[in-house]
């Protein structure tokens, strides 16, 4: 029978992305044949090893599911629940165990978020080689000027990297549109801050060729096969 690395086996079983599975392993939440294993590279074999995450048995295959959600503000993108905080997965009343969000939106950000149990698919969407852009609408209390747009388009340092938007444009008086390739934490808010703009609302409206459309806030639905493909087919709007 074939052996697989523990982190890969868990990701393939839909527990989380490969990286998140490594964190789950490091945290001591995984047992193999009753023993806590903290090394993601440990080889396991589904045909003879019993694997548990948080004391719940994990099985080799789970039906893969893919949802598009219009995330409301106030929910965090996390599988664990820090304190009493509301998490995005609270919005799901169906679907198999092991759902997770593809990438993250800040607690106060709303809009298009993908949720799946397919670690391989998530990895493909997030990986920089996919070249997928994300589009956001940002509201601010002041008139957006040419100077603001120029500063925004210069970019900003986010963590250790200079992030430059693919494009920035004014939509109306207090709203601008920004398109980015990176997926760095708080990137839009950091760019806006550098331009001297306070963010009062941040909404993601597109990932690749997939538009949020008219899905009501707080609701989700399965992605069609065509929509899954559209993610990788950039469509300017
Ligand atoms: N950029 C941000 O600053 N926040 C998000 O939630 C997404 C992109």
Coordinates of C-alpha atoms and ligand atoms in Angstrom, one line a residue:
X1 CA 0.0 0.0 0.0
X2 CA 1.2 3.6 -0.6
X3 CA 2.4 5.8 2.2
X4 CA 1.9 9.6 2.2
X5 CA 3.2 12.4 4.3
X6 CA 0.8 13.1 7.1
X7 CA 0.2 16.7 6.2
X8 CA -0.5 15.7 2.6
X9 CA -2.8 12.9 3.6
X10 CA -4.9 15.3 5.8
X11 CA -5.1 18.0 3.1
X12 CA -6.2 15.4 0.6
X13 CA -8.9 14.2 3.0
X14 CA -10.2 17.8 3.0
X15 CA -9.2 18.8 6.5
X16 CA -7.6 22.1 5.5
X17 CA -4.9 23.4 3.1
X18 CA -1.5 21.7 3.3
X19 CA -0.1 24.6 5.3
X20 CA -3.0 24.7 7.7
X21 CA -2.7 21.0 8.1
X22 CA 1.0 21.4 9.1
X23 CA -0.1 23.9 11.8
X24 CA -2.8 21.5 13.0
X25 CA -0.1 18.8 13.3
X26 CA 2.4 21.2 15.1
X27 CA -0.4 22.1 17.5
X28 CA -0.5 18.4 18.6
X29 CA -4.1 17.9 17.4
X30 CA -3.4 14.9 15.3
X31 CA -3.0 11.3 16.5
X32 CA -1.9 8.4 14.4
X33 CA -2.8 5.0 16.0
X34 CA -3.4 6.8 19.3
X35 CA -0.1 8.6 19.4
X36 CA 0.2 12.4 19.0
X37 CA 2.4 13.1 16.0
X38 CA 3.9 16.6 15.5
X39 CA 6.0 15.9 12.4
X40 CA 4.1 16.7 9.2
X41 CA 6.5 14.5 7.2
X42 CA 5.6 11.3 9.1
X43 CA 4.5 8.7 6.6
X44 CA 1.0 7.2 7.0
X45 CA -0.9 4.6 5.1
X46 CA -4.7 4.9 5.0
X47 CA -5.1 1.1 4.7
X48 CA -3.5 0.4 8.1
X49 CA -3.2 3.6 10.1
X50 CA -6.0 5.2 12.2
X51 CA -5.8 9.0 11.9
X52 CA -7.7 11.4 14.2
X53 CA -7.9 15.1 14.3
X54 CA -9.2 16.6 17.5
X55 CA -10.2 13.0 18.5
X56 CA -12.4 12.7 15.3
X57 CA -11.5 9.9 12.9
X58 CA -10.5 11.2 9.4
X59 CA -11.1 9.1 6.3
X60 CA -9.3 9.1 3.1
X61 CA -11.8 10.6 0.7
X62 CA -14.5 13.1 1.2
X63 CA -16.7 14.4 -1.5
X64 CA -15.2 17.7 -2.6
X65 CA -17.4 20.8 -2.2
X66 CA -17.0 24.3 -3.4
X67 CA -19.0 27.3 -2.2
X68 CA -19.1 31.0 -3.0
X69 CA -20.0 33.1 0.1
X70 CA -20.9 36.8 0.4
X71 CA -19.1 37.3 3.7
X72 CA -20.7 39.8 6.0
X73 CA -18.5 42.0 8.2
X74 CA -17.9 40.8 11.8
X75 CA -16.9 37.2 11.0
X76 CA -13.3 36.0 11.0
X77 CA -11.7 33.6 8.6
X78 CA -10.4 30.9 10.9
X79 CA -11.1 27.2 11.6
X80 CA -10.4 27.7 15.3
X81 CA -12.6 29.9 17.4
X82 CA -10.6 32.4 19.4
X83 CA -12.8 33.2 22.4
X84 CA -16.4 33.9 21.4
X85 CA -15.7 35.4 18.0
X86 CA -17.9 34.6 15.1
X87 CA -16.2 32.6 12.4
X88 CA -17.2 32.4 8.7
X89 CA -18.0 28.6 9.1
X90 CA -20.8 29.5 11.5
X91 CA -22.7 30.7 8.4
X92 CA -22.7 27.2 7.0
X93 CA -25.5 24.9 7.9
X94 CA -24.5 22.1 5.5
X95 CA -21.4 20.6 3.9
X96 CA -19.0 18.0 5.2
X97 CA -16.6 18.5 8.1
X98 CA -13.2 20.0 7.1
X99 CA -14.5 23.1 5.3
X100 CA -12.1 26.0 5.2
X101 CA -11.8 29.4 3.5
X102 CA -9.6 29.9 0.5
X103 CA -7.4 32.7 1.6
X104 CA -8.8 35.3 4.1
X105 CA -10.7 38.5 4.4
X106 CA -10.3 40.7 7.5
X107 CA -13.0 40.6 10.1
X108 CA -14.5 43.9 8.9
X109 CA -14.2 43.1 5.2
X110 CA -17.2 41.8 3.3
X111 CA -17.7 40.2 -0.1
X112 CA -16.6 37.3 -2.2
X113 CA -15.0 34.4 -0.3
X114 CA -14.5 30.8 -1.4
X115 CA -15.1 27.9 1.0
X116 CA -14.1 24.4 0.2
X117 CA -12.8 21.1 1.7
X118 CA -10.4 20.6 -1.3
X119 CA -6.9 21.5 -0.2
X120 CA -5.5 20.9 -3.7
X121 CA -7.9 23.3 -5.3
X122 CA -7.3 25.9 -2.6
X123 CA -3.6 25.7 -3.2
X124 CA -4.1 26.2 -6.9
X125 CA -6.2 29.3 -6.4
X126 CA -3.8 30.8 -3.9
X127 CA -0.6 30.0 -5.6
X128 CA 1.1 33.0 -7.2
X129 CA 1.6 31.1 -10.5
X130 CA -2.1 31.1 -11.0
X131 CA -1.8 34.9 -11.5
X132 CA -5.3 35.5 -10.3
X133 CA -6.3 39.1 -9.5
X134 CA -8.8 40.2 -6.9
X135 CA -10.9 43.3 -7.1
X136 CA -12.1 45.4 -4.2
X137 CA -14.4 48.4 -3.8
X138 CA -13.3 50.7 -1.0
X139 CA -15.4 53.4 0.6
X140 CA -13.8 56.3 2.3
X141 CA -15.4 59.5 3.9
X142 CA -13.6 61.9 1.6
X143 CA -13.5 62.8 -2.1
X144 CA -10.9 60.5 -3.8
X145 CA -8.5 62.8 -5.6
X146 CA -6.0 62.2 -8.4
X147 CA -3.2 62.5 -5.8
X148 CA -4.8 59.7 -3.7
X149 CA -5.0 57.5 -6.7
X150 CA -1.4 58.2 -7.6
X151 CA -0.2 57.3 -4.1
X152 CA -2.3 54.2 -4.1
X153 CA -0.9 53.1 -7.4
X154 CA 2.7 53.5 -6.2
X155 CA 2.0 50.7 -3.7
X156 CA 3.1 50.2 -0.1
X157 CA 5.2 47.9 2.0
X158 CA 3.2 45.0 3.3
X159 CA 5.2 42.8 5.7
X160 CA 8.5 42.5 3.9
X161 CA 7.3 43.1 0.4
X162 CA 6.4 46.1 -1.7
X163 CA 2.9 45.6 -3.0
X164 CA 1.8 47.5 -6.1
X165 CA -1.8 47.3 -7.3
X166 CA -2.5 46.1 -10.8
X167 CA -4.9 49.1 -11.1
X168 CA -6.7 51.8 -9.1
X169 CA -9.5 53.9 -10.2
X170 CA -12.2 56.2 -8.8
X171 CA -15.7 54.9 -8.9
X172 CA -17.6 57.8 -7.4
X173 CA -17.1 60.5 -4.8
X174 CA -16.0 58.4 -1.8
X175 CA -15.4 55.1 -3.5
X176 CA -12.4 53.7 -5.4
X177 CA -11.7 50.3 -7.0
X178 CA -8.4 48.5 -6.5
X179 CA -7.2 45.4 -8.2
X180 CA -4.4 43.3 -6.7
X181 CA -2.5 40.1 -7.5
X182 CA -1.0 39.5 -4.0
X183 CA -3.0 38.1 -1.2
X184 CA -1.3 39.7 1.8
X185 CA -2.9 40.4 5.1
X186 CA -4.5 43.9 5.4
X187 CA -3.0 44.9 2.1
X188 CA -5.8 47.2 0.9
X189 CA -6.1 48.9 4.3
X190 CA -2.3 49.4 4.4
X191 CA -2.3 50.9 0.8
X192 CA -5.2 53.2 1.8
X193 CA -3.5 54.3 5.0
X194 CA -0.4 55.3 3.1
X195 CA -2.5 57.4 0.8
X196 CA -4.1 59.1 3.8
X197 CA -7.5 57.4 3.3
X198 CA -9.7 56.0 6.1
X199 CA -11.5 52.8 5.0
X200 CA -15.1 52.8 6.1
X201 CA -16.1 49.8 3.9
X202 CA -14.1 47.2 2.1
X203 CA -15.8 44.7 -0.3
X204 CA -14.2 42.1 -2.5
X205 CA -16.3 41.8 -5.7
X206 CA -14.2 39.5 -8.0
X207 CA -11.6 36.8 -7.9
X208 CA -10.1 36.0 -11.3
X209 CA -13.1 35.7 -13.7
X210 CA -15.6 35.0 -10.9
X211 CA -17.9 37.9 -9.9
X212 CA -19.7 38.1 -6.6
X213 CA -22.8 39.2 -8.5
X214 CA -26.1 39.5 -6.6
X215 CA -25.6 36.9 -3.9
X216 CA -27.1 38.5 -0.7
X217 CA -24.8 39.4 2.2
X218 CA -24.3 36.4 4.5
X219 CA -25.5 33.8 1.9
X220 CA -23.7 31.1 0.1
X221 CA -24.3 28.7 -2.8
X222 CA -22.3 25.9 -4.5
X223 CA -20.0 27.0 -7.3
X224 CA -20.9 25.5 -10.7
X225 CA -18.2 23.7 -12.7
X226 CA -18.1 26.6 -15.1
X227 CA -17.6 29.1 -12.2
X228 CA -14.7 27.0 -10.9
X229 CA -13.1 27.3 -14.3
X230 CA -13.8 31.0 -14.6
X231 CA -11.7 31.6 -11.5
X232 CA -8.7 30.9 -13.6
X233 CA -10.0 32.9 -16.6
X234 CA -9.4 36.5 -16.0
X235 CA -12.1 38.8 -17.2
X236 CA -11.7 42.6 -16.9
X237 CA -14.8 44.5 -15.8
Ligands
LIG1 N1 -7.0 43.6 1.9 C1 -7.3 44.0 3.2 O1 -6.8 45.0 3.7 N2 -8.2 43.3 3.8 C2 -8.9 42.3 3.3 O2 -9.8 41.7 4.0 C3 -8.6 41.9 2.0 C4 -7.6 42.6 1.3

